[in-house]
Amino acid sequence: MKQITELKKIGKGERYKLFLDEEFVGIYEAEILARHCLKTGQSFDEKFFDALAIENGDYACFNRGLNAIEKSMKTKKMLRDYLREKGYPISCIDRACEKLEEYGYINDENFCESYIHSYKHQKSKRKLKYDLLSKGAKEDIIDCKLDEILDEESEDEKCLRVADKYLRNKEFDLKTKQKFYNHMAGKGFEFGQIAKVWEKITNGRD
């Protein structure tokens, strides 16, 4: 049996330092302590405290994930990476992500749809796909959403529009050309497309 010898509140938050037999064992959420009506002086066997640690970890991991998603949408992979960086065990992350997905807080299809709508006028189709793959979305979902959302504007037309916006009121010198090529390549346009629109806009004046 182990006895709770101290529950020390941390600052103004809702977390406590838990001491068993005068030894610090971890930081616990007030919600978890309240669920079990825990207080100083109570004694339980090790199995109880082992289960309590898992429950506390799951609760903290889930809420950290939920808070992260509320700040900005994330794919399942992005959230897993974020929670790993925060030091949560893989088992807690697995359970938290499963629950968040079940509740609809994680949805890679919705993420892809939102991302494409946000950047479809700024990035090439290739760049959009690359970005979404790097964020952990599945290729079949990405391809489906790209075909569903992108209008009939050709990649050449998009390249020209993005280029025209970037070059507006700029001198057509070598420095601008170098920056322009880097800018357009960063948007995912191919070298041939970039060269073509540069010639069209500058009329070969560089």
mmCIF file with all atom_site columns, C-alpha atoms in Angstrom:
data_model
loop_
_atom_site.group_PDB
_atom_site.id
_atom_site.type_symbol
_atom_site.label_atom_id
_atom_site.label_alt_id
_atom_site.label_comp_id
_atom_site.label_asym_id
_atom_site.label_entity_id
_atom_site.label_seq_id
_atom_site.pdbx_PDB_ins_code
_atom_site.Cartn_x
_atom_site.Cartn_y
_atom_site.Cartn_z
_atom_site.occupancy
_atom_site.B_iso_or_equiv
_atom_site.pdbx_formal_charge
_atom_site.auth_seq_id
_atom_site.auth_comp_id
_atom_site.auth_asym_id
_atom_site.auth_atom_id
_atom_site.pdbx_PDB_model_num
ATOM 1   C CA . MET A 1 1   ? 0.000   0.000  0.000   1.00 0.00 ? 1   MET A CA 1
ATOM 2   C CA . LYS A 1 2   ? 1.076   3.563  -0.694  1.00 0.00 ? 2   LYS A CA 1
ATOM 3   C CA . GLN A 1 3   ? -0.193  6.630  1.118   1.00 0.00 ? 3   GLN A CA 1
ATOM 4   C CA . ILE A 1 4   ? -0.904  10.079 -0.309  1.00 0.00 ? 4   ILE A CA 1
ATOM 5   C CA . THR A 1 5   ? 1.252   12.251 1.934   1.00 0.00 ? 5   THR A CA 1
ATOM 6   C CA . GLU A 1 6   ? 0.871   15.545 0.077   1.00 0.00 ? 6   GLU A CA 1
ATOM 7   C CA . LEU A 1 7   ? -1.121  17.179 -2.733  1.00 0.00 ? 7   LEU A CA 1
ATOM 8   C CA . LYS A 1 8   ? 0.546   20.489 -3.551  1.00 0.00 ? 8   LYS A CA 1
ATOM 9   C CA . LYS A 1 9   ? -1.252  22.872 -5.916  1.00 0.00 ? 9   LYS A CA 1
ATOM 10  C CA . ILE A 1 10  ? 0.858   24.376 -8.690  1.00 0.00 ? 10  ILE A CA 1
ATOM 11  C CA . GLY A 1 11  ? 0.338   28.132 -9.006  1.00 0.00 ? 11  GLY A CA 1
ATOM 12  C CA . LYS A 1 12  ? -3.165  29.263 -9.946  1.00 0.00 ? 12  LYS A CA 1
ATOM 13  C CA . GLY A 1 13  ? -3.785  26.396 -12.341 1.00 0.00 ? 13  GLY A CA 1
ATOM 14  C CA . GLU A 1 14  ? -5.645  23.125 -12.008 1.00 0.00 ? 14  GLU A CA 1
ATOM 15  C CA . ARG A 1 15  ? -2.704  20.817 -11.420 1.00 0.00 ? 15  ARG A CA 1
ATOM 16  C CA . TYR A 1 16  ? -1.170  19.298 -8.311  1.00 0.00 ? 16  TYR A CA 1
ATOM 17  C CA . LYS A 1 17  ? 2.097   17.655 -7.337  1.00 0.00 ? 17  LYS A CA 1
ATOM 18  C CA . LEU A 1 18  ? 1.362   14.220 -5.915  1.00 0.00 ? 18  LEU A CA 1
ATOM 19  C CA . PHE A 1 19  ? 3.546   12.744 -3.178  1.00 0.00 ? 19  PHE A CA 1
ATOM 20  C CA . LEU A 1 20  ? 3.283   9.101  -2.119  1.00 0.00 ? 20  LEU A CA 1
ATOM 21  C CA . ASP A 1 21  ? 5.057   8.107  1.084   1.00 0.00 ? 21  ASP A CA 1
ATOM 22  C CA . GLU A 1 22  ? 6.818   11.500 1.066   1.00 0.00 ? 22  GLU A CA 1
ATOM 23  C CA . GLU A 1 23  ? 8.117   10.895 -2.473  1.00 0.00 ? 23  GLU A CA 1
ATOM 24  C CA . PHE A 1 24  ? 7.114   13.050 -5.469  1.00 0.00 ? 24  PHE A CA 1
ATOM 25  C CA . VAL A 1 25  ? 5.599   10.844 -8.180  1.00 0.00 ? 25  VAL A CA 1
ATOM 26  C CA . GLY A 1 26  ? 4.165   13.276 -10.712 1.00 0.00 ? 26  GLY A CA 1
ATOM 27  C CA . ILE A 1 27  ? 1.909   16.159 -11.637 1.00 0.00 ? 27  ILE A CA 1
ATOM 28  C CA . TYR A 1 28  ? -1.791  15.342 -11.676 1.00 0.00 ? 28  TYR A CA 1
ATOM 29  C CA . GLU A 1 29  ? -4.796  17.138 -13.094 1.00 0.00 ? 29  GLU A CA 1
ATOM 30  C CA . ALA A 1 30  ? -7.382  18.400 -10.591 1.00 0.00 ? 30  ALA A CA 1
ATOM 31  C CA . GLU A 1 31  ? -10.126 16.720 -12.638 1.00 0.00 ? 31  GLU A CA 1
ATOM 32  C CA . ILE A 1 32  ? -8.528  13.296 -12.190 1.00 0.00 ? 32  ILE A CA 1
ATOM 33  C CA . LEU A 1 33  ? -8.019  13.780 -8.458  1.00 0.00 ? 33  LEU A CA 1
ATOM 34  C CA . ALA A 1 34  ? -11.632 14.929 -8.091  1.00 0.00 ? 34  ALA A CA 1
ATOM 35  C CA . ARG A 1 35  ? -12.991 11.930 -9.992  1.00 0.00 ? 35  ARG A CA 1
ATOM 36  C CA . HIS A 1 36  ? -11.546 9.634  -7.342  1.00 0.00 ? 36  HIS A CA 1
ATOM 37  C CA . CYS A 1 37  ? -12.095 12.023 -4.407  1.00 0.00 ? 37  CYS A CA 1
ATOM 38  C CA . LEU A 1 38  ? -8.422  11.766 -3.529  1.00 0.00 ? 38  LEU A CA 1
ATOM 39  C CA . LYS A 1 39  ? -6.993  13.572 -0.535  1.00 0.00 ? 39  LYS A CA 1
ATOM 40  C CA . THR A 1 40  ? -4.013  13.506 1.785   1.00 0.00 ? 40  THR A CA 1
ATOM 41  C CA . GLY A 1 41  ? -3.872  10.504 4.108   1.00 0.00 ? 41  GLY A CA 1
ATOM 42  C CA . GLN A 1 42  ? -5.581  7.989  1.819   1.00 0.00 ? 42  GLN A CA 1
ATOM 43  C CA . SER A 1 43  ? -3.818  4.727  1.001   1.00 0.00 ? 43  SER A CA 1
ATOM 44  C CA . PHE A 1 44  ? -4.181  2.489  -2.055  1.00 0.00 ? 44  PHE A CA 1
ATOM 45  C CA . ASP A 1 45  ? -2.283  -0.368 -3.620  1.00 0.00 ? 45  ASP A CA 1
ATOM 46  C CA . GLU A 1 46  ? 0.215   0.119  -6.449  1.00 0.00 ? 46  GLU A CA 1
ATOM 47  C CA . LYS A 1 47  ? -2.236  -1.112 -9.089  1.00 0.00 ? 47  LYS A CA 1
ATOM 48  C CA . PHE A 1 48  ? -4.557  1.773  -8.253  1.00 0.00 ? 48  PHE A CA 1
ATOM 49  C CA . PHE A 1 49  ? -1.807  4.354  -8.654  1.00 0.00 ? 49  PHE A CA 1
ATOM 50  C CA . ASP A 1 50  ? -0.560  2.721  -11.863 1.00 0.00 ? 50  ASP A CA 1
ATOM 51  C CA . ALA A 1 51  ? -4.062  2.991  -13.337 1.00 0.00 ? 51  ALA A CA 1
ATOM 52  C CA . LEU A 1 52  ? -4.367  6.545  -12.014 1.00 0.00 ? 52  LEU A CA 1
ATOM 53  C CA . ALA A 1 53  ? -1.141  7.537  -13.776 1.00 0.00 ? 53  ALA A CA 1
ATOM 54  C CA . ILE A 1 54  ? -2.455  6.197  -17.100 1.00 0.00 ? 54  ILE A CA 1
ATOM 55  C CA . GLU A 1 55  ? -5.796  7.957  -16.659 1.00 0.00 ? 55  GLU A CA 1
ATOM 56  C CA . ASN A 1 56  ? -4.047  11.210 -15.783 1.00 0.00 ? 56  ASN A CA 1
ATOM 57  C CA . GLY A 1 57  ? -1.705  10.936 -18.773 1.00 0.00 ? 57  GLY A CA 1
ATOM 58  C CA . ASP A 1 58  ? -4.586  10.265 -21.160 1.00 0.00 ? 58  ASP A CA 1
ATOM 59  C CA . TYR A 1 59  ? -6.565  13.208 -19.795 1.00 0.00 ? 59  TYR A CA 1
ATOM 60  C CA . ALA A 1 60  ? -3.643  15.625 -20.054 1.00 0.00 ? 60  ALA A CA 1
ATOM 61  C CA . CYS A 1 61  ? -2.670  14.423 -23.536 1.00 0.00 ? 61  CYS A CA 1
ATOM 62  C CA . PHE A 1 62  ? -6.227  14.678 -24.856 1.00 0.00 ? 62  PHE A CA 1
ATOM 63  C CA . ASN A 1 63  ? -6.668  18.207 -23.554 1.00 0.00 ? 63  ASN A CA 1
ATOM 64  C CA . ARG A 1 64  ? -3.288  19.362 -24.851 1.00 0.00 ? 64  ARG A CA 1
ATOM 65  C CA . GLY A 1 65  ? -4.231  17.979 -28.262 1.00 0.00 ? 65  GLY A CA 1
ATOM 66  C CA . LEU A 1 66  ? -7.663  19.587 -28.174 1.00 0.00 ? 66  LEU A CA 1
ATOM 67  C CA . ASN A 1 67  ? -6.181  22.968 -27.267 1.00 0.00 ? 67  ASN A CA 1
ATOM 68  C CA . ALA A 1 68  ? -3.692  22.686 -30.128 1.00 0.00 ? 68  ALA A CA 1
ATOM 69  C CA . ILE A 1 69  ? -6.435  21.884 -32.644 1.00 0.00 ? 69  ILE A CA 1
ATOM 70  C CA . GLU A 1 70  ? -8.569  24.774 -31.433 1.00 0.00 ? 70  GLU A CA 1
ATOM 71  C CA . LYS A 1 71  ? -5.693  27.145 -32.229 1.00 0.00 ? 71  LYS A CA 1
ATOM 72  C CA . SER A 1 72  ? -5.153  25.765 -35.731 1.00 0.00 ? 72  SER A CA 1
ATOM 73  C CA . MET A 1 73  ? -6.362  22.796 -37.784 1.00 0.00 ? 73  MET A CA 1
ATOM 74  C CA . LYS A 1 74  ? -4.014  19.828 -37.909 1.00 0.00 ? 74  LYS A CA 1
ATOM 75  C CA . THR A 1 75  ? -3.750  16.506 -39.653 1.00 0.00 ? 75  THR A CA 1
ATOM 76  C CA . LYS A 1 76  ? -3.468  13.416 -37.514 1.00 0.00 ? 76  LYS A CA 1
ATOM 77  C CA . LYS A 1 77  ? 0.276   13.264 -38.211 1.00 0.00 ? 77  LYS A CA 1
ATOM 78  C CA . MET A 1 78  ? 0.785   16.921 -37.302 1.00 0.00 ? 78  MET A CA 1
ATOM 79  C CA . LEU A 1 79  ? -0.992  16.412 -33.994 1.00 0.00 ? 79  LEU A CA 1
ATOM 80  C CA . ARG A 1 80  ? 0.933   13.229 -33.210 1.00 0.00 ? 80  ARG A CA 1
ATOM 81  C CA . ASP A 1 81  ? 4.219   15.019 -33.913 1.00 0.00 ? 81  ASP A CA 1
ATOM 82  C CA . TYR A 1 82  ? 3.167   17.933 -31.717 1.00 0.00 ? 82  TYR A CA 1
ATOM 83  C CA . LEU A 1 83  ? 2.222   15.686 -28.788 1.00 0.00 ? 83  LEU A CA 1
ATOM 84  C CA . ARG A 1 84  ? 5.460   13.711 -29.132 1.00 0.00 ? 84  ARG A CA 1
ATOM 85  C CA . GLU A 1 85  ? 7.405   16.969 -28.933 1.00 0.00 ? 85  GLU A CA 1
ATOM 86  C CA . LYS A 1 86  ? 5.558   17.735 -25.701 1.00 0.00 ? 86  LYS A CA 1
ATOM 87  C CA . GLY A 1 87  ? 6.829   14.476 -24.247 1.00 0.00 ? 87  GLY A CA 1
ATOM 88  C CA . TYR A 1 88  ? 3.657   12.382 -24.062 1.00 0.00 ? 88  TYR A CA 1
ATOM 89  C CA . PRO A 1 89  ? 4.013   8.574  -24.287 1.00 0.00 ? 89  PRO A CA 1
ATOM 90  C CA . ILE A 1 90  ? 3.030   6.961  -27.583 1.00 0.00 ? 90  ILE A CA 1
ATOM 91  C CA . SER A 1 91  ? 0.292   4.972  -25.841 1.00 0.00 ? 91  SER A CA 1
ATOM 92  C CA . CYS A 1 92  ? -1.331  8.196  -24.559 1.00 0.00 ? 92  CYS A CA 1
ATOM 93  C CA . ILE A 1 93  ? -0.995  9.815  -27.979 1.00 0.00 ? 93  ILE A CA 1
ATOM 94  C CA . ASP A 1 94  ? -2.631  6.820  -29.669 1.00 0.00 ? 94  ASP A CA 1
ATOM 95  C CA . ARG A 1 95  ? -5.623  6.959  -27.344 1.00 0.00 ? 95  ARG A CA 1
ATOM 96  C CA . ALA A 1 96  ? -5.928  10.756 -27.506 1.00 0.00 ? 96  ALA A CA 1
ATOM 97  C CA . CYS A 1 97  ? -5.821  10.834 -31.311 1.00 0.00 ? 97  CYS A CA 1
ATOM 98  C CA . GLU A 1 98  ? -8.316  7.990  -31.564 1.00 0.00 ? 98  GLU A CA 1
ATOM 99  C CA . LYS A 1 99  ? -10.747 9.866  -29.339 1.00 0.00 ? 99  LYS A CA 1
ATOM 100 C CA . LEU A 1 100 ? -10.200 13.221 -31.097 1.00 0.00 ? 100 LEU A CA 1
ATOM 101 C CA . GLU A 1 101 ? -10.757 11.537 -34.453 1.00 0.00 ? 101 GLU A CA 1
ATOM 102 C CA . GLU A 1 102 ? -13.885 9.832  -33.155 1.00 0.00 ? 102 GLU A CA 1
ATOM 103 C CA . TYR A 1 103 ? -15.264 13.190 -31.971 1.00 0.00 ? 103 TYR A CA 1
ATOM 104 C CA . GLY A 1 104 ? -14.485 14.784 -35.333 1.00 0.00 ? 104 GLY A CA 1
ATOM 105 C CA . TYR A 1 105 ? -11.753 17.129 -34.123 1.00 0.00 ? 105 TYR A CA 1
ATOM 106 C CA . ILE A 1 106 ? -9.219  15.440 -36.417 1.00 0.00 ? 106 ILE A CA 1
ATOM 107 C CA . ASN A 1 107 ? -10.311 14.985 -40.010 1.00 0.00 ? 107 ASN A CA 1
ATOM 108 C CA . ASP A 1 108 ? -7.667  14.889 -42.724 1.00 0.00 ? 108 ASP A CA 1
ATOM 109 C CA . GLU A 1 109 ? -10.235 15.341 -45.496 1.00 0.00 ? 109 GLU A CA 1
ATOM 110 C CA . ASN A 1 110 ? -11.468 18.567 -43.918 1.00 0.00 ? 110 ASN A CA 1
ATOM 111 C CA . PHE A 1 111 ? -7.887  19.730 -43.404 1.00 0.00 ? 111 PHE A CA 1
ATOM 112 C CA . CYS A 1 112 ? -7.014  19.126 -47.077 1.00 0.00 ? 112 CYS A CA 1
ATOM 113 C CA . GLU A 1 113 ? -10.153 20.916 -48.204 1.00 0.00 ? 113 GLU A CA 1
ATOM 114 C CA . SER A 1 114 ? -9.449  23.934 -46.015 1.00 0.00 ? 114 SER A CA 1
ATOM 115 C CA . TYR A 1 115 ? -5.778  24.106 -47.018 1.00 0.00 ? 115 TYR A CA 1
ATOM 116 C CA . ILE A 1 116 ? -6.512  23.920 -50.743 1.00 0.00 ? 116 ILE A CA 1
ATOM 117 C CA . HIS A 1 117 ? -9.184  26.618 -50.515 1.00 0.00 ? 117 HIS A CA 1
ATOM 118 C CA . SER A 1 118 ? -6.769  28.863 -48.597 1.00 0.00 ? 118 SER A CA 1
ATOM 119 C CA . TYR A 1 119 ? -3.819  28.511 -50.981 1.00 0.00 ? 119 TYR A CA 1
ATOM 120 C CA . LYS A 1 120 ? -5.254  27.526 -54.369 1.00 0.00 ? 120 LYS A CA 1
ATOM 121 C CA . HIS A 1 121 ? -4.689  31.014 -55.792 1.00 0.00 ? 121 HIS A CA 1
ATOM 122 C CA . GLN A 1 122 ? -1.136  31.250 -54.462 1.00 0.00 ? 122 GLN A CA 1
ATOM 123 C CA . LYS A 1 123 ? 0.408   27.830 -55.047 1.00 0.00 ? 123 LYS A CA 1
ATOM 124 C CA . SER A 1 124 ? 0.613   25.392 -57.912 1.00 0.00 ? 124 SER A CA 1
ATOM 125 C CA . LYS A 1 125 ? -1.225  22.098 -57.806 1.00 0.00 ? 125 LYS A CA 1
ATOM 126 C CA . ARG A 1 126 ? 2.097   20.333 -57.403 1.00 0.00 ? 126 ARG A CA 1
ATOM 127 C CA . LYS A 1 127 ? 3.056   22.532 -54.448 1.00 0.00 ? 127 LYS A CA 1
ATOM 128 C CA . LEU A 1 128 ? -0.323  22.032 -52.777 1.00 0.00 ? 128 LEU A CA 1
ATOM 129 C CA . LYS A 1 129 ? 0.060   18.278 -53.052 1.00 0.00 ? 129 LYS A CA 1
ATOM 130 C CA . TYR A 1 130 ? 3.630   18.363 -51.770 1.00 0.00 ? 130 TYR A CA 1
ATOM 131 C CA . ASP A 1 131 ? 2.634   20.472 -48.764 1.00 0.00 ? 131 ASP A CA 1
ATOM 132 C CA . LEU A 1 132 ? -0.256  18.205 -47.835 1.00 0.00 ? 132 LEU A CA 1
ATOM 133 C CA . LEU A 1 133 ? 1.830   15.056 -48.192 1.00 0.00 ? 133 LEU A CA 1
ATOM 134 C CA . SER A 1 134 ? 4.452   16.571 -45.893 1.00 0.00 ? 134 SER A CA 1
ATOM 135 C CA . LYS A 1 135 ? 1.703   17.269 -43.357 1.00 0.00 ? 135 LYS A CA 1
ATOM 136 C CA . GLY A 1 136 ? 0.754   13.603 -43.324 1.00 0.00 ? 136 GLY A CA 1
ATOM 137 C CA . ALA A 1 137 ? -2.403  13.544 -45.449 1.00 0.00 ? 137 ALA A CA 1
ATOM 138 C CA . LYS A 1 138 ? -2.911  10.447 -47.602 1.00 0.00 ? 138 LYS A CA 1
ATOM 139 C CA . GLU A 1 139 ? -2.261  10.808 -51.314 1.00 0.00 ? 139 GLU A CA 1
ATOM 140 C CA . ASP A 1 140 ? -5.660  9.489  -52.403 1.00 0.00 ? 140 ASP A CA 1
ATOM 141 C CA . ILE A 1 141 ? -7.432  12.033 -50.172 1.00 0.00 ? 141 ILE A CA 1
ATOM 142 C CA . ILE A 1 142 ? -5.245  14.853 -51.503 1.00 0.00 ? 142 ILE A CA 1
ATOM 143 C CA . ASP A 1 143 ? -5.819  13.913 -55.150 1.00 0.00 ? 143 ASP A CA 1
ATOM 144 C CA . CYS A 1 144 ? -9.556  13.645 -54.596 1.00 0.00 ? 144 CYS A CA 1
ATOM 145 C CA . LYS A 1 145 ? -9.769  17.068 -52.942 1.00 0.00 ? 145 LYS A CA 1
ATOM 146 C CA . LEU A 1 146 ? -7.535  18.724 -55.547 1.00 0.00 ? 146 LEU A CA 1
ATOM 147 C CA . ASP A 1 147 ? -9.741  17.437 -58.368 1.00 0.00 ? 147 ASP A CA 1
ATOM 148 C CA . GLU A 1 148 ? -12.864 18.419 -56.453 1.00 0.00 ? 148 GLU A CA 1
ATOM 149 C CA . ILE A 1 149 ? -11.821 21.962 -55.519 1.00 0.00 ? 149 ILE A CA 1
ATOM 150 C CA . LEU A 1 150 ? -9.476  23.348 -58.161 1.00 0.00 ? 150 LEU A CA 1
ATOM 151 C CA . ASP A 1 151 ? -11.288 25.179 -60.927 1.00 0.00 ? 151 ASP A CA 1
ATOM 152 C CA . GLU A 1 152 ? -10.468 25.007 -64.601 1.00 0.00 ? 152 GLU A CA 1
ATOM 153 C CA . GLU A 1 153 ? -7.802  27.696 -64.456 1.00 0.00 ? 153 GLU A CA 1
ATOM 154 C CA . SER A 1 154 ? -4.732  26.104 -66.009 1.00 0.00 ? 154 SER A CA 1
ATOM 155 C CA . GLU A 1 155 ? -1.431  25.962 -64.190 1.00 0.00 ? 155 GLU A CA 1
ATOM 156 C CA . ASP A 1 156 ? 0.044   28.294 -66.835 1.00 0.00 ? 156 ASP A CA 1
ATOM 157 C CA . GLU A 1 157 ? -2.706  30.835 -66.197 1.00 0.00 ? 157 GLU A CA 1
ATOM 158 C CA . LYS A 1 158 ? -2.185  30.592 -62.453 1.00 0.00 ? 158 LYS A CA 1
ATOM 159 C CA . CYS A 1 159 ? 1.574   30.962 -62.904 1.00 0.00 ? 159 CYS A CA 1
ATOM 160 C CA . LEU A 1 160 ? 1.050   34.109 -64.987 1.00 0.00 ? 160 LEU A CA 1
ATOM 161 C CA . ARG A 1 161 ? -1.341  35.609 -62.451 1.00 0.00 ? 161 ARG A CA 1
ATOM 162 C CA . VAL A 1 162 ? 0.973   34.935 -59.494 1.00 0.00 ? 162 VAL A CA 1
ATOM 163 C CA . ALA A 1 163 ? 3.961   36.248 -61.458 1.00 0.00 ? 163 ALA A CA 1
ATOM 164 C CA . ASP A 1 164 ? 2.159   39.405 -62.529 1.00 0.00 ? 164 ASP A CA 1
ATOM 165 C CA . LYS A 1 165 ? 1.251   40.168 -58.927 1.00 0.00 ? 165 LYS A CA 1
ATOM 166 C CA . TYR A 1 166 ? 4.817   39.624 -57.730 1.00 0.00 ? 166 TYR A CA 1
ATOM 167 C CA . LEU A 1 167 ? 6.457   41.704 -60.474 1.00 0.00 ? 167 LEU A CA 1
ATOM 168 C CA . ARG A 1 168 ? 4.062   44.625 -60.278 1.00 0.00 ? 168 ARG A CA 1
ATOM 169 C CA . ASN A 1 169 ? 5.989   47.907 -59.851 1.00 0.00 ? 169 ASN A CA 1
ATOM 170 C CA . LYS A 1 170 ? 9.372   46.141 -59.861 1.00 0.00 ? 170 LYS A CA 1
ATOM 171 C CA . GLU A 1 171 ? 12.413  46.834 -62.031 1.00 0.00 ? 171 GLU A CA 1
ATOM 172 C CA . PHE A 1 172 ? 13.129  44.049 -64.499 1.00 0.00 ? 172 PHE A CA 1
ATOM 173 C CA . ASP A 1 173 ? 16.803  43.651 -63.611 1.00 0.00 ? 173 ASP A CA 1
ATOM 174 C CA . LEU A 1 174 ? 18.925  40.584 -62.851 1.00 0.00 ? 174 LEU A CA 1
ATOM 175 C CA . LYS A 1 175 ? 18.401  40.823 -59.089 1.00 0.00 ? 175 LYS A CA 1
ATOM 176 C CA . THR A 1 176 ? 14.633  40.936 -59.524 1.00 0.00 ? 176 THR A CA 1
ATOM 177 C CA . LYS A 1 177 ? 14.797  38.032 -61.949 1.00 0.00 ? 177 LYS A CA 1
ATOM 178 C CA . GLN A 1 178 ? 16.713  35.871 -59.475 1.00 0.00 ? 178 GLN A CA 1
ATOM 179 C CA . LYS A 1 179 ? 14.301  36.693 -56.655 1.00 0.00 ? 179 LYS A CA 1
ATOM 180 C CA . PHE A 1 180 ? 11.358  36.103 -58.982 1.00 0.00 ? 180 PHE A CA 1
ATOM 181 C CA . TYR A 1 181 ? 12.580  32.637 -59.976 1.00 0.00 ? 181 TYR A CA 1
ATOM 182 C CA . ASN A 1 182 ? 13.107  31.693 -56.327 1.00 0.00 ? 182 ASN A CA 1
ATOM 183 C CA . HIS A 1 183 ? 9.682   33.041 -55.374 1.00 0.00 ? 183 HIS A CA 1
ATOM 184 C CA . MET A 1 184 ? 7.884   31.154 -58.124 1.00 0.00 ? 184 MET A CA 1
ATOM 185 C CA . ALA A 1 185 ? 9.816   27.936 -57.495 1.00 0.00 ? 185 ALA A CA 1
ATOM 186 C CA . GLY A 1 186 ? 8.753   28.200 -53.861 1.00 0.00 ? 186 GLY A CA 1
ATOM 187 C CA . LYS A 1 187 ? 5.152   28.275 -55.062 1.00 0.00 ? 187 LYS A CA 1
ATOM 188 C CA . GLY A 1 188 ? 5.744   24.970 -56.842 1.00 0.00 ? 188 GLY A CA 1
ATOM 189 C CA . PHE A 1 189 ? 5.851   26.146 -60.450 1.00 0.00 ? 189 PHE A CA 1
ATOM 190 C CA . GLU A 1 190 ? 8.181   24.391 -62.872 1.00 0.00 ? 190 GLU A CA 1
ATOM 191 C CA . PHE A 1 191 ? 11.242  26.098 -64.337 1.00 0.00 ? 191 PHE A CA 1
ATOM 192 C CA . GLY A 1 192 ? 9.815   26.118 -67.852 1.00 0.00 ? 192 GLY A CA 1
ATOM 193 C CA . GLN A 1 193 ? 6.616   27.803 -66.693 1.00 0.00 ? 193 GLN A CA 1
ATOM 194 C CA . ILE A 1 194 ? 8.563   30.411 -64.745 1.00 0.00 ? 194 ILE A CA 1
ATOM 195 C CA . ALA A 1 195 ? 10.830  31.246 -67.683 1.00 0.00 ? 195 ALA A CA 1
ATOM 196 C CA . LYS A 1 196 ? 7.838   31.493 -69.984 1.00 0.00 ? 196 LYS A CA 1
ATOM 197 C CA . VAL A 1 197 ? 5.913   33.990 -67.855 1.00 0.00 ? 197 VAL A CA 1
ATOM 198 C CA . TRP A 1 198 ? 9.059   36.034 -67.185 1.00 0.00 ? 198 TRP A CA 1
ATOM 199 C CA . GLU A 1 199 ? 9.534   36.460 -70.923 1.00 0.00 ? 199 GLU A CA 1
ATOM 200 C CA . LYS A 1 200 ? 5.871   37.275 -71.418 1.00 0.00 ? 200 LYS A CA 1
ATOM 201 C CA . ILE A 1 201 ? 5.723   39.920 -68.681 1.00 0.00 ? 201 ILE A CA 1
ATOM 202 C CA . THR A 1 202 ? 9.117   41.529 -69.304 1.00 0.00 ? 202 THR A CA 1
ATOM 203 C CA . ASN A 1 203 ? 9.076   41.099 -73.079 1.00 0.00 ? 203 ASN A CA 1
ATOM 204 C CA . GLY A 1 204 ? 12.697  40.018 -72.884 1.00 0.00 ? 204 GLY A CA 1
ATOM 205 C CA . ARG A 1 205 ? 13.830  43.351 -71.454 1.00 0.00 ? 205 ARG A CA 1
ATOM 206 C CA . ASP A 1 206 ? 16.212  41.801 -68.931 1.00 0.00 ? 206 ASP A CA 1
#
